[in-house]
Amino acid sequence: LRLDKMTIAALEAVLKLYRDPDRLAQRLPTLRLLTRTQAEIQAAAERIAPAVAKALGEHATVQVLPCKSQIGSGSLPVDRLPSACIAIGAATGAKRAGSFPDRLAGSLRGLPRPVIGRVVEGQLRLDLRCLEGQAQEREFIEQLSRLTPLRSG
């Protein structure tokens, strides 16, 4: 195994962070996101859900649900952490309701800062584990006005 100077310098910088375990979660973004509590994520979801409902109007139902965040696919493929999500479904009686979550997912991926969710039980679910802080919440809400119009028919 051969490493260049840049790789060794990057590895050294990360390893130095581990010398202070009390501040580690503050300084490593991935660890900080993995250690967020379900209550903290739930509170964010409850703050954001009304804006999502307003942006989607009569096309959708919006609710906050508990969920599990998948934390890895290679080293931890089955481990999950308790989280909270915004679950978005087609409004009752909407035509082509089954395609609504897929159309909405495509529209969210097309935003300036793409939003990725997963379709579960006919709903698009947005796990908020990685949406951190008021600035990111505000940015997410502001770009909802750019969603491609979603017709129910």
Coordinates of N, CA and C in Angstrom, one line a residue:
L1 N 0.9 -1.2 0.0 CA 0.0 0.0 0.0 C 0.9 1.2 0.0
R2 N 0.7 2.1 -1.0 CA 1.5 3.3 -1.1 C 0.5 4.5 -1.0
L3 N 0.9 5.5 -0.1 CA 0.1 6.7 0.0 C 0.9 7.9 -0.4
D4 N 0.3 8.8 -1.0 CA 1.0 10.1 -1.3 C 0.9 11.0 -0.1
K5 N 1.6 12.1 -0.1 CA 1.7 13.1 1.0 C 0.3 13.7 1.3
M6 N -0.5 13.9 0.3 CA -1.8 14.5 0.6 C -2.7 13.5 1.3
T7 N -2.7 12.3 1.0 CA -3.5 11.3 1.7 C -3.1 11.1 3.1
I8 N -1.8 11.1 3.3 CA -1.2 11.0 4.7 C -1.6 12.2 5.5
A9 N -1.5 13.4 4.9 CA -1.9 14.6 5.6 C -3.4 14.6 6.0
A10 N -4.2 14.2 5.1 CA -5.7 14.1 5.4 C -6.0 13.1 6.5
L11 N -5.3 12.0 6.4 CA -5.5 10.9 7.5 C -5.0 11.5 8.8
E12 N -3.9 12.2 8.8 CA -3.4 12.7 10.1 C -4.4 13.7 10.7
A13 N -4.9 14.6 9.8 CA -5.9 15.6 10.3 C -7.1 14.9 11.0
V14 N -7.6 13.8 10.3 CA -8.8 13.1 10.9 C -8.4 12.4 12.2
L15 N -7.3 11.8 12.2 CA -6.9 11.1 13.4 C -6.6 12.0 14.6
K16 N -6.2 13.2 14.3 CA -6.0 14.2 15.4 C -7.3 14.6 16.0
L17 N -8.4 14.6 15.2 CA -9.7 14.9 15.8 C -10.1 13.8 16.9
Y18 N -9.7 12.6 16.7 CA -10.1 11.5 17.6 C -9.3 11.7 19.0
R19 N -8.4 12.6 19.1 CA -7.7 12.8 20.4 C -8.6 13.5 21.4
D20 N -9.6 14.1 20.9 CA -10.5 14.9 21.7 C -12.0 14.3 21.5
P21 N -12.2 13.1 22.1 CA -13.5 12.4 21.9 C -14.7 13.2 22.3
D22 N -14.6 14.1 23.3 CA -15.8 14.9 23.7 C -16.2 15.9 22.7
R23 N -15.4 16.3 21.8 CA -15.8 17.3 20.7 C -15.8 16.6 19.4
L24 N -15.7 15.3 19.3 CA -15.6 14.6 18.0 C -16.9 14.8 17.2
A25 N -18.0 14.6 17.8 CA -19.3 14.7 17.1 C -19.5 16.2 16.5
Q26 N -19.0 17.2 17.2 CA -19.1 18.5 16.7 C -18.2 18.8 15.5
R27 N -17.1 18.1 15.4 CA -16.1 18.4 14.4 C -16.2 17.5 13.2
L28 N -16.9 16.3 13.3 CA -17.0 15.4 12.2 C -18.5 15.4 11.8
P29 N -18.8 16.0 10.6 CA -20.2 16.1 10.2 C -20.9 14.8 10.2
T30 N -20.3 13.7 9.7 CA -21.0 12.4 9.6 C -21.4 11.9 10.9
L31 N -20.5 12.0 11.9 CA -20.7 11.5 13.2 C -21.8 12.4 13.9
R32 N -21.7 13.7 13.6 CA -22.7 14.6 14.2 C -24.1 14.2 13.7
L33 N -24.3 13.9 12.4 CA -25.6 13.5 11.9 C -26.0 12.2 12.4
L34 N -25.1 11.2 12.5 CA -25.5 9.9 13.0 C -25.9 9.9 14.5
T35 N -25.4 10.9 15.3 CA -25.8 11.0 16.7 C -26.9 11.9 17.0
R36 N -27.6 12.4 16.0 CA -28.8 13.2 16.3 C -29.9 12.3 16.9
T37 N -30.6 12.9 17.8 CA -31.7 12.1 18.5 C -33.0 12.2 17.6
Q38 N -33.8 11.1 17.8 CA -35.1 11.1 17.1 C -35.9 12.3 17.5
A39 N -35.9 12.7 18.8 CA -36.7 13.9 19.2 C -36.3 15.1 18.5
E40 N -35.0 15.3 18.3 CA -34.5 16.5 17.5 C -34.9 16.5 16.1
I41 N -34.9 15.3 15.5 CA -35.3 15.2 14.1 C -36.8 15.3 14.0
Q42 N -37.5 14.8 14.9 CA -39.0 14.9 14.9 C -39.4 16.4 15.0
A43 N -38.7 17.1 15.9 CA -39.0 18.6 16.0 C -38.8 19.3 14.7
A44 N -37.7 19.0 14.0 CA -37.5 19.6 12.7 C -38.6 19.2 11.7
A45 N -39.0 18.0 11.7 CA -40.0 17.5 10.8 C -41.3 18.3 11.0
E46 N -41.7 18.5 12.3 CA -42.9 19.2 12.7 C -42.8 20.6 12.3
R47 N -41.6 21.2 12.3 CA -41.5 22.6 11.9 C -41.7 22.8 10.4
I48 N -41.2 21.8 9.6 CA -41.1 21.8 8.2 C -42.4 21.3 7.5
A49 N -43.1 20.4 8.1 CA -44.3 19.8 7.5 C -45.4 20.8 7.0
P50 N -45.7 21.8 7.8 CA -46.7 22.8 7.4 C -46.3 23.5 6.1
A51 N -45.0 23.8 5.9 CA -44.6 24.4 4.7 C -44.7 23.5 3.5
V52 N -44.4 22.2 3.7 CA -44.5 21.2 2.6 C -46.0 21.1 2.2
A53 N -46.9 21.0 3.3 CA -48.3 20.9 3.0 C -48.8 22.1 2.2
K54 N -48.4 23.3 2.6 CA -48.8 24.5 1.9 C -48.3 24.5 0.4
A55 N -47.0 24.1 0.2 CA -46.5 24.1 -1.1 C -47.2 23.1 -2.0
L56 N -47.6 22.0 -1.5 CA -48.3 21.0 -2.3 C -49.8 21.2 -2.4
G57 N -50.3 21.9 -1.5 CA -51.8 22.3 -1.6 C -52.7 21.1 -1.6
E58 N -53.7 21.1 -2.4 CA -54.7 20.1 -2.4 C -54.2 18.8 -3.1
H59 N -53.0 18.8 -3.6 CA -52.5 17.6 -4.3 C -52.0 16.5 -3.3
A60 N -51.8 16.9 -2.1 CA -51.1 15.9 -1.2 C -51.6 15.9 0.2
T61 N -51.3 14.8 0.9 CA -51.5 14.8 2.4 C -50.1 14.7 2.9
V62 N -49.9 15.4 4.0 CA -48.5 15.5 4.6 C -48.7 15.2 6.1
Q63 N -47.8 14.3 6.5 CA -47.8 13.9 8.0 C -46.3 13.6 8.4
V64 N -46.1 13.7 9.7 CA -44.8 13.4 10.3 C -44.9 12.0 10.9
L65 N -44.0 11.1 10.5 CA -44.0 9.7 11.0 C -42.6 9.3 11.5
P66 N -42.6 8.4 12.4 CA -41.3 7.8 12.8 C -40.8 7.0 11.6
C67 N -39.5 6.9 11.5 CA -38.9 6.0 10.5 C -37.5 5.6 11.0
K68 N -36.8 4.8 10.2 CA -35.5 4.3 10.5 C -34.5 4.8 9.4
S69 N -33.4 5.4 9.8 CA -32.4 5.9 8.8 C -31.4 4.7 8.6
Q70 N -31.2 4.4 7.3 CA -30.2 3.4 7.0 C -28.8 4.1 7.1
I71 N -27.9 3.6 7.8 CA -26.7 4.3 8.1 C -25.5 3.8 7.3
G72 N -25.7 2.8 6.5 CA -24.6 2.3 5.6 C -25.1 1.2 4.7
S73 N -24.3 1.0 3.7 CA -24.7 -0.1 2.8 C -23.5 -1.1 2.7
G74 N -22.3 -0.7 2.8 CA -21.2 -1.6 2.7 C -20.9 -2.2 4.0
S75 N -20.5 -1.4 5.0 CA -20.1 -2.0 6.3 C -21.2 -2.3 7.3
L76 N -22.3 -1.6 7.1 CA -23.4 -1.7 8.1 C -24.7 -1.8 7.3
P77 N -24.9 -2.8 6.4 CA -26.1 -2.8 5.5 C -27.4 -3.0 6.2
V78 N -27.5 -3.5 7.4 CA -28.8 -3.7 8.0 C -29.0 -2.8 9.2
D79 N -28.0 -2.1 9.7 CA -28.2 -1.3 10.8 C -29.0 0.0 10.5
R80 N -29.9 0.3 11.4 CA -30.8 1.5 11.2 C -30.9 2.2 12.5
L81 N -31.1 3.6 12.4 CA -31.2 4.4 13.5 C -32.6 5.0 13.6
P82 N -33.2 5.2 14.8 CA -34.5 5.8 14.9 C -34.5 7.2 14.3
S83 N -35.5 7.6 13.5 CA -35.5 9.0 12.9 C -36.9 9.4 12.8
A84 N -37.2 10.5 12.1 CA -38.5 11.0 11.7 C -38.5 11.4 10.3
C85 N -39.6 11.3 9.7 CA -39.7 11.7 8.3 C -41.0 12.5 8.0
I86 N -41.0 13.2 6.9 CA -42.2 13.8 6.4 C -42.7 12.8 5.3
A87 N -44.0 12.3 5.5 CA -44.6 11.3 4.6 C -45.6 12.1 3.8
I88 N -45.4 12.0 2.5 CA -46.3 12.7 1.5 C -47.0 11.7 0.6
G89 N -48.3 11.8 0.7 CA -49.1 10.9 -0.2 C -50.0 11.7 -1.1
A90 N -50.6 11.1 -2.0 CA -51.6 11.7 -2.9 C -52.8 12.1 -2.1
A91 N -53.5 13.2 -2.5 CA -54.7 13.6 -1.8 C -55.8 12.5 -2.1
T92 N -56.7 12.3 -1.2 CA -57.8 11.4 -1.3 C -58.5 11.6 -2.6
G93 N -58.8 10.6 -3.4 CA -59.5 10.7 -4.6 C -58.7 11.2 -5.8
A94 N -57.5 11.4 -5.7 CA -56.7 11.9 -6.8 C -56.5 10.8 -7.9
K95 N -56.6 11.3 -9.1 CA -56.4 10.4 -10.2 C -54.9 10.0 -10.3
R96 N -54.6 8.8 -10.7 CA -53.2 8.4 -10.9 C -52.5 8.6 -9.6
A97 N -53.1 8.3 -8.4 CA -52.5 8.5 -7.1 C -51.3 7.6 -7.0
G98 N -51.2 6.5 -7.6 CA -50.1 5.6 -7.5 C -48.8 6.2 -8.1
S99 N -49.0 7.0 -9.1 CA -47.8 7.7 -9.7 C -47.4 8.9 -9.0
F100 N -48.2 9.5 -8.1 CA -47.9 10.7 -7.4 C -46.6 10.7 -6.7
P101 N -46.3 9.7 -5.9 CA -45.0 9.8 -5.1 C -43.8 9.8 -6.1
D102 N -43.9 9.1 -7.2 CA -42.7 9.0 -8.1 C -42.6 10.4 -8.9
R103 N -43.7 11.0 -9.2 CA -43.6 12.3 -9.9 C -43.1 13.3 -8.9
L104 N -43.5 13.3 -7.6 CA -43.0 14.2 -6.6 C -41.5 14.0 -6.4
A105 N -41.1 12.7 -6.3 CA -39.7 12.4 -6.1 C -38.9 13.0 -7.2
G106 N -39.3 12.9 -8.4 CA -38.6 13.4 -9.6 C -38.5 14.9 -9.5
S107 N -39.6 15.6 -9.1 CA -39.6 17.0 -9.0 C -38.7 17.5 -7.9
L108 N -38.6 16.8 -6.8 CA -37.7 17.2 -5.7 C -36.3 17.0 -6.1
R109 N -36.0 15.9 -6.9 CA -34.6 15.7 -7.4 C -34.2 16.8 -8.3
G110 N -35.1 17.5 -9.0 CA -34.8 18.5 -9.9 C -34.6 19.9 -9.3
L111 N -34.7 20.0 -8.0 CA -34.5 21.3 -7.4 C -33.1 21.7 -7.4
P112 N -32.8 23.0 -7.2 CA -31.3 23.4 -7.2 C -30.5 22.6 -6.2
R113 N -31.0 22.4 -5.0 CA -30.4 21.5 -4.1 C -31.3 20.3 -4.1
P114 N -30.9 19.2 -4.8 CA -31.8 18.0 -4.9 C -32.2 17.4 -3.6
V115 N -33.4 17.0 -3.5 CA -33.9 16.3 -2.3 C -34.2 14.9 -2.7
I116 N -33.7 14.0 -1.9 CA -33.8 12.5 -2.2 C -34.7 11.9 -1.1
G117 N -35.7 11.2 -1.5 CA -36.6 10.5 -0.5 C -36.7 9.1 -1.0
R118 N -37.6 8.3 -0.3 CA -37.9 7.0 -0.8 C -39.4 6.7 -0.7
V119 N -39.9 5.9 -1.7 CA -41.3 5.6 -1.7 C -41.6 4.4 -0.9
V120 N -42.5 4.5 0.1 CA -42.8 3.4 1.0 C -44.4 3.5 1.1
E121 N -45.0 2.4 0.9 CA -46.4 2.2 1.1 C -47.2 3.4 0.4
G122 N -46.8 3.7 -0.8 CA -47.6 4.7 -1.6 C -47.3 6.2 -1.2
Q123 N -46.3 6.4 -0.3 CA -45.9 7.7 0.1 C -44.5 8.0 -0.2
L124 N -44.2 9.3 -0.5 CA -42.8 9.7 -0.6 C -42.4 10.1 0.9
R125 N -41.4 9.5 1.4 CA -40.9 9.8 2.7 C -39.5 10.4 2.7
L126 N -39.5 11.6 3.4 CA -38.2 12.4 3.4 C -37.7 12.3 4.8
D127 N -36.7 11.5 5.0 CA -36.0 11.3 6.3 C -35.2 12.6 6.6
L128 N -35.4 13.2 7.7 CA -34.7 14.5 7.9 C -33.5 14.4 8.8
R129 N -32.9 13.2 8.9 CA -31.7 13.1 9.7 C -30.6 14.0 9.2
C130 N -30.4 14.2 7.9 CA -29.3 15.0 7.4 C -29.6 16.4 7.1
L131 N -30.8 16.8 7.5 CA -31.2 18.2 7.3 C -30.9 18.9 8.7
E132 N -29.8 19.7 8.7 CA -29.3 20.1 10.0 C -29.3 21.6 10.1
G133 N -30.0 22.1 11.1 CA -29.9 23.5 11.5 C -31.0 24.3 10.8
Q134 N -31.2 25.5 11.3 CA -32.3 26.4 10.8 C -32.0 26.9 9.4
A135 N -30.7 27.1 9.0 CA -30.4 27.6 7.7 C -30.7 26.5 6.6
Q136 N -30.4 25.3 6.9 CA -30.8 24.2 5.9 C -32.3 24.0 5.9
E137 N -32.9 24.1 7.0 CA -34.4 24.0 7.0 C -35.0 25.1 6.1
R138 N -34.5 26.3 6.3 CA -35.0 27.5 5.6 C -34.7 27.3 4.1
E139 N -33.6 26.9 3.7 CA -33.2 26.6 2.3 C -34.2 25.6 1.7
F140 N -34.4 24.5 2.4 CA -35.3 23.5 1.9 C -36.7 24.1 1.7
I141 N -37.3 24.8 2.7 CA -38.6 25.4 2.5 C -38.6 26.4 1.4
E142 N -37.6 27.3 1.3 CA -37.6 28.3 0.2 C -37.6 27.7 -1.2
Q143 N -37.0 26.6 -1.4 CA -36.9 26.0 -2.7 C -38.2 25.2 -3.1
L144 N -39.1 25.0 -2.1 CA -40.4 24.3 -2.4 C -41.2 25.1 -3.5
S145 N -41.0 26.4 -3.5 CA -41.8 27.2 -4.5 C -41.3 26.9 -5.9
R146 N -40.2 26.2 -6.1 CA -39.7 25.8 -7.4 C -40.1 24.5 -7.9
L147 N -40.9 23.8 -7.1 CA -41.4 22.4 -7.5 C -42.2 22.5 -8.8
T148 N -41.9 21.5 -9.7 CA -42.7 21.4 -10.9 C -44.2 21.2 -10.5
P149 N -45.1 21.9 -11.1 CA -46.5 21.7 -10.7 C -46.9 20.2 -10.8
L150 N -47.6 19.7 -9.8 CA -48.0 18.3 -9.7 C -49.5 18.3 -9.9
R151 N -49.9 17.7 -11.0 CA -51.3 17.6 -11.3 C -51.8 16.2 -10.8
S152 N -53.0 16.2 -10.3 CA -53.5 15.0 -9.7 C -54.2 14.2 -10.9
G153 N -54.3 14.7 -12.0 CA -55.0 13.9 -13.1 C -54.3 13.8 -14.3

